[in-house]
Amino acid sequence: MNLIAMRSTARRLGRMREARDQLAQAQYAERTARAELERLEAMRWYMNMRSSPPASSPERGYD
């Protein structure tokens, strides 16, 4: 393998490594965002349960 081909291969490998690192960062960011979304949805559910009157309450209009 000549020097030019070796440099070309090295550059290609470098780009592949950069792409792999970017993919890993994106996957980490996605996992982090999903976990935060789940946490916020659980918090919203909890707050809704705390703030809504009981089902038998006249405020709900079921009686």
N, CA, C and O atoms as a MOPAC input file, in Angstrom:
PM7 MOZYME 1SCF
protein

 N      0.86200 1    -1.18400 1     0.00000 1
 C      0.00000 1     0.00000 1     0.00000 1
 C      0.90200 1     1.23900 1     0.00000 1
 O      1.82500 1     1.34800 1     0.80800 1
 N      0.62500 1     2.15100 1    -0.90200 1
 C      1.47700 1     3.34100 1    -0.95000 1
 C      1.04200 1     4.39400 1     0.07400 1
 O      0.00100 1     4.26400 1     0.71800 1
 N      1.84300 1     5.41300 1     0.20400 1
 C      1.63600 1     6.44200 1     1.22300 1
 C      0.31900 1     7.19200 1     1.02300 1
 O     -0.38800 1     7.47100 1     1.99100 1
 N     -0.01100 1     7.51500 1    -0.21300 1
 C     -1.25600 1     8.24800 1    -0.48400 1
 C     -2.46000 1     7.41000 1    -0.06600 1
 O     -3.39000 1     7.92500 1     0.55400 1
 N     -2.44700 1     6.14000 1    -0.39800 1
 C     -3.54900 1     5.25500 1    -0.01900 1
 C     -3.63400 1     5.11700 1     1.50000 1
 O     -4.72900 1     5.05500 1     2.05900 1
 N     -2.48600 1     5.07000 1     2.16400 1
 C     -2.48500 1     4.95400 1     3.63200 1
 C     -3.07900 1     6.20800 1     4.27200 1
 O     -3.84400 1     6.12800 1     5.23300 1
 N     -2.70900 1     7.38100 1     3.71500 1
 C     -3.27400 1     8.63300 1     4.26200 1
 C     -4.78200 1     8.67700 1     4.05000 1
 O     -5.53500 1     9.07600 1     4.93800 1
 N     -5.21000 1     8.26200 1     2.86500 1
 C     -6.63300 1     8.25000 1     2.55500 1
 C     -7.38500 1     7.32300 1     3.51100 1
 O     -8.45100 1     7.67600 1     4.01500 1
 N     -6.83600 1     6.15500 1     3.75300 1
 C     -7.45200 1     5.19700 1     4.67100 1
 C     -7.48600 1     5.76200 1     6.08700 1
 O     -8.48200 1     5.60500 1     6.79300 1
 N     -6.41300 1     6.41400 1     6.50300 1
 C     -6.35400 1     7.00200 1     7.84600 1
 C     -7.41200 1     8.09600 1     8.00600 1
 O     -8.06700 1     8.19100 1     9.04400 1
 N     -7.57100 1     8.91800 1     6.96600 1
 C     -8.59300 1     9.96900 1     7.01800 1
 C     -9.98900 1     9.36400 1     7.11400 1
 O    -10.83100 1     9.82200 1     7.88600 1
 N    -10.21500 1     8.32100 1     6.30900 1
 C    -11.52100 1     7.66400 1     6.32000 1
 C    -11.80500 1     7.06600 1     7.70400 1
 O    -12.91500 1     7.18700 1     8.22300 1
 N    -10.80500 1     6.42900 1     8.28700 1
 C    -10.98000 1     5.86700 1     9.62600 1
 C    -11.25700 1     6.97100 1    10.65100 1
 O    -12.08100 1     6.80500 1    11.55100 1
 N    -10.56100 1     8.09000 1    10.50000 1
 C    -10.79000 1     9.22500 1    11.39900 1
 C    -12.21900 1     9.72900 1    11.30500 1
 O    -12.85500 1    10.02000 1    12.31800 1
 N    -12.72400 1     9.82900 1    10.06800 1
 C    -14.10900 1    10.28200 1     9.88400 1
 C    -15.09400 1     9.27100 1    10.45900 1
 O    -16.11700 1     9.65000 1    11.02900 1
 N    -14.78700 1     7.99100 1    10.30900 1
 C    -15.65600 1     6.96200 1    10.86900 1
 C    -15.68000 1     7.04700 1    12.40000 1
 O    -16.73100 1     6.90700 1    13.02500 1
 N    -14.51200 1     7.27600 1    12.98400 1
 C    -14.46300 1     7.42300 1    14.44400 1
 C    -15.27200 1     8.63600 1    14.89800 1
 O    -16.02700 1     8.56300 1    15.86800 1
 N    -15.10500 1     9.75900 1    14.18200 1
 C    -15.87500 1    10.96400 1    14.53400 1
 C    -17.36700 1    10.70100 1    14.42000 1
 O    -18.14100 1    11.10200 1    15.28900 1
 N    -17.77200 1    10.02900 1    13.35300 1
 C    -19.19400 1     9.72400 1    13.16600 1
 C    -19.69800 1     8.80800 1    14.27400 1
 O    -20.80500 1     8.99300 1    14.78000 1
 N    -18.89400 1     7.82800 1    14.64900 1
 C    -19.28400 1     6.91300 1    15.72500 1
 C    -19.42800 1     7.67200 1    17.05000 1
 O    -20.36600 1     7.43700 1    17.81200 1
 N    -18.48300 1     8.58500 1    17.31200 1
 C    -18.55800 1     9.38400 1    18.54300 1
 C    -19.79700 1    10.27700 1    18.54600 1
 O    -20.46500 1    10.41900 1    19.57000 1
 N    -20.10200 1    10.88000 1    17.38500 1
 C    -21.29100 1    11.73700 1    17.30100 1
 C    -22.55500 1    10.91300 1    17.51800 1
 O    -23.48800 1    11.35800 1    18.18500 1
 N    -22.57800 1     9.70600 1    16.94900 1
 C    -23.73500 1     8.83000 1    17.14100 1
 C    -23.89900 1     8.47600 1    18.61700 1
 O    -25.01000 1     8.50000 1    19.14700 1
 N    -22.80000 1     8.15000 1    19.27200 1
 C    -22.86200 1     7.81100 1    20.69900 1
 C    -23.37200 1     9.00200 1    21.51200 1
 O    -24.17500 1     8.82700 1    22.42800 1
 N    -22.91600 1    10.20000 1    21.18600 1
 C    -23.38800 1    11.39700 1    21.89500 1
 C    -24.87400 1    11.62100 1    21.65600 1
 O    -25.61100 1    11.96700 1    22.57900 1
 N    -25.31300 1    11.42300 1    20.41100 1
 C    -26.72800 1    11.60400 1    20.09100 1
 C    -27.58900 1    10.57700 1    20.81400 1
 O    -28.66700 1    10.90700 1    21.30900 1
 N    -27.11700 1     9.33000 1    20.87800 1
 C    -27.87300 1     8.28700 1    21.57400 1
 C    -27.95100 1     8.57700 1    23.06600 1
 O    -28.98900 1     8.35000 1    23.68800 1
 N    -26.86900 1     9.07500 1    23.64200 1
 C    -26.87400 1     9.44300 1    25.06100 1
 C    -27.86200 1    10.58100 1    25.30300 1
 O    -28.63400 1    10.55300 1    26.26100 1
 N    -27.82700 1    11.59000 1    24.41700 1
 C    -28.74500 1    12.72700 1    24.55600 1
 C    -30.19500 1    12.26100 1    24.44700 1
 O    -31.06300 1    12.74600 1    25.17300 1
 N    -30.45200 1    11.32400 1    23.54200 1
 C    -31.81100 1    10.80800 1    23.38900 1
 C    -32.26200 1    10.07000 1    24.64700 1
 O    -33.38100 1    10.27100 1    25.11900 1
 N    -31.39600 1     9.22000 1    25.19000 1
 C    -31.74800 1     8.49900 1    26.42200 1
 C    -32.01900 1     9.47500 1    27.56000 1
 O    -32.97300 1     9.30900 1    28.32100 1
 N    -31.17100 1    10.49100 1    27.66800 1
 C    -31.33700 1    11.48400 1    28.72500 1
 C    -32.66600 1    12.23400 1    28.55900 1
 O    -33.38900 1    12.45400 1    29.53100 1
 N    -32.97400 1    12.61900 1    27.32900 1
 C    -34.22000 1    13.34600 1    27.06600 1
 C    -35.44000 1    12.46700 1    27.35400 1
 O    -36.42800 1    12.94200 1    27.91500 1
 N    -35.37400 1    11.19700 1    26.97500 1
 C    -36.49700 1    10.29100 1    27.23700 1
 C    -36.70700 1    10.10800 1    28.74400 1
 O    -37.84200 1    10.09400 1    29.22000 1
 N    -35.62400 1     9.97000 1    29.47600 1
 C    -35.73000 1     9.80700 1    30.93100 1
 C    -36.33700 1    11.06200 1    31.56000 1
 O    -37.16500 1    10.96400 1    32.46500 1
 N    -35.93100 1    12.22600 1    31.08800 1
 C    -36.47800 1    13.48500 1    31.60500 1
 C    -37.96500 1    13.59400 1    31.26100 1
 O    -38.76500 1    14.03200 1    32.08700 1
 N    -38.32600 1    13.20000 1    30.05600 1
 C    -39.73600 1    13.23500 1    29.65400 1
 C    -40.56900 1    12.31800 1    30.54000 1
 O    -41.65000 1    12.70000 1    30.99000 1
 N    -40.07300 1    11.11100 1    30.79200 1
 C    -40.79600 1    10.18700 1    31.67000 1
 C    -40.95000 1    10.77300 1    33.07000 1
 O    -42.00500 1    10.64600 1    33.69100 1
 N    -39.89900 1    11.41200 1    33.55900 1
 C    -39.95000 1    12.02000 1    34.89900 1
 C    -40.99900 1    13.12600 1    34.93800 1
 O    -41.77600 1    13.22100 1    35.88800 1
 N    -41.01400 1    13.96700 1    33.89400 1
 C    -41.97500 1    15.07300 1    33.86100 1
 C    -43.40800 1    14.56300 1    33.70700 1
 O    -44.32800 1    15.11400 1    34.31100 1
 N    -43.60200 1    13.51400 1    32.90300 1
 C    -44.94600 1    12.95900 1    32.75000 1
 C    -45.43900 1    12.35300 1    34.05900 1
 O    -46.61200 1    12.49000 1    34.40800 1
 N    -44.54500 1    11.68600 1    34.78000 1
 C    -44.92400 1    11.12300 1    36.08100 1
 C    -45.27500 1    12.24500 1    37.05100 1
 O    -46.22500 1    12.12400 1    37.82400 1
 N    -44.51900 1    13.32500 1    37.01300 1
 C    -44.78200 1    14.46300 1    37.89500 1
 C    -46.13200 1    15.09800 1    37.54200 1
 O    -46.90800 1    15.46100 1    38.42600 1
 N    -46.40100 1    15.22600 1    36.23500 1
 C    -47.67300 1    15.81200 1    35.80300 1
 C    -48.83300 1    14.93200 1    36.26700 1
 O    -49.83800 1    15.44100 1    36.76400 1
 N    -48.70000 1    13.61500 1    36.10700 1
 C    -49.75000 1    12.69500 1    36.53800 1
 C    -49.99000 1    12.84200 1    38.04300 1
 O    -51.12800 1    12.91100 1    38.50600 1
 N    -48.88700 1    12.88700 1    38.78800 1
 C    -48.99200 1    13.01400 1    40.24300 1
 C    -49.68600 1    14.32100 1    40.63200 1
 O    -50.56500 1    14.32900 1    41.49400 1
 N    -49.28900 1    15.42100 1    39.99400 1
 C    -49.89600 1    16.72100 1    40.31600 1
 C    -51.37700 1    16.73300 1    39.93400 1
 O    -52.19800 1    17.30000 1    40.65500 1
 N    -51.71900 1    16.11000 1    38.80700 1
 C    -53.13400 1    16.03500 1    38.40900 1
 C    -53.93800 1    15.23800 1    39.42700 1
 O    -55.05900 1    15.61300 1    39.76900 1
 N    -53.36900 1    14.14300 1    39.90800 1
 C    -54.07100 1    13.31700 1    40.88900 1
 C    -54.27100 1    14.09700 1    42.18800 1
 O    -55.31500 1    13.98400 1    42.83000 1
 N    -53.28600 1    14.87500 1    42.56400 1
 C    -53.39000 1    15.64900 1    43.81700 1
 C    -54.39500 1    16.77500 1    43.69300 1
 O    -55.11500 1    17.07300 1    44.64600 1
 N    -54.45400 1    17.41100 1    42.51600 1
 C    -55.26900 1    18.61800 1    42.39000 1
 C    -56.70700 1    18.32600 1    41.98100 1
 O    -57.57300 1    19.17900 1    42.17700 1
 N    -56.99300 1    17.15300 1    41.42200 1
 C    -58.36500 1    16.89900 1    40.98500 1
 C    -59.21200 1    16.45600 1    42.16800 1
 O    -58.75800 1    15.68200 1    43.01000 1
 N    -60.44300 1    16.95100 1    42.23000 1
 C    -61.31700 1    16.54700 1    43.33900 1
 C    -61.72100 1    15.08400 1    43.18300 1
 O    -61.62000 1    14.53700 1    42.08500 1
 N    -62.17000 1    14.44500 1    44.24500 1
 C    -62.57900 1    13.03800 1    44.15500 1
 C    -63.74400 1    12.86200 1    43.17300 1
 O    -64.48300 1    13.81300 1    42.91700 1
 N    -63.90800 1    11.68500 1    42.63700 1
 C    -64.92800 1    11.42800 1    41.61400 1
 C    -66.33800 1    11.69600 1    42.13100 1
 O    -67.22700 1    12.05300 1    41.35800 1
 N    -66.54300 1    11.52600 1    43.43600 1
 C    -67.90600 1    11.70500 1    43.99100 1
 C    -68.18500 1    13.17900 1    44.28600 1
 O    -69.29500 1    13.51500 1    44.69700 1
 N    -67.22500 1    14.04900 1    44.09000 1
 C    -67.39300 1    15.46100 1    44.43300 1
 C    -68.33300 1    16.15000 1    43.43700 1
 O    -68.26200 1    15.89100 1    42.23600 1
 N    -69.20800 1    17.02400 1    43.93400 1
 C    -70.10200 1    17.77200 1    43.01600 1
 C    -69.32000 1    18.64900 1    42.01900 1
 O    -69.83000 1    18.97400 1    40.94700 1
 N    -68.09100 1    19.02400 1    42.37400 1
 C    -67.28300 1    19.86400 1    41.46900 1
 C    -67.03400 1    19.18800 1    40.14300 1
 O    -66.89400 1    19.86400 1    39.12400 1
 N    -66.97500 1    17.86500 1    40.12900 1
 C    -66.68900 1    17.12600 1    38.89800 1
 C    -67.92500 1    17.02900 1    38.01900 1
 O    -67.82000 1    16.78400 1    36.81700 1
 N    -69.10900 1    17.22300 1    38.62500 1
 C    -70.33500 1    17.19100 1    37.84000 1
 C    -70.85900 1    15.79100 1    37.56800 1
 O    -71.67500 1    15.60900 1    36.66400 1
 N    -70.41400 1    14.80000 1    38.32300 1
 C    -70.86900 1    13.43500 1    38.08400 1
 C    -72.11700 1    13.10100 1    38.88900 1
 O    -72.83500 1    12.15800 1    38.55400 1
 N    -72.38500 1    13.86200 1    39.94900 1
 C    -73.49900 1    13.50100 1    40.84500 1
 C    -74.79100 1    14.12700 1    40.38200 1
 O    -75.83100 1    13.93500 1    41.01100 1

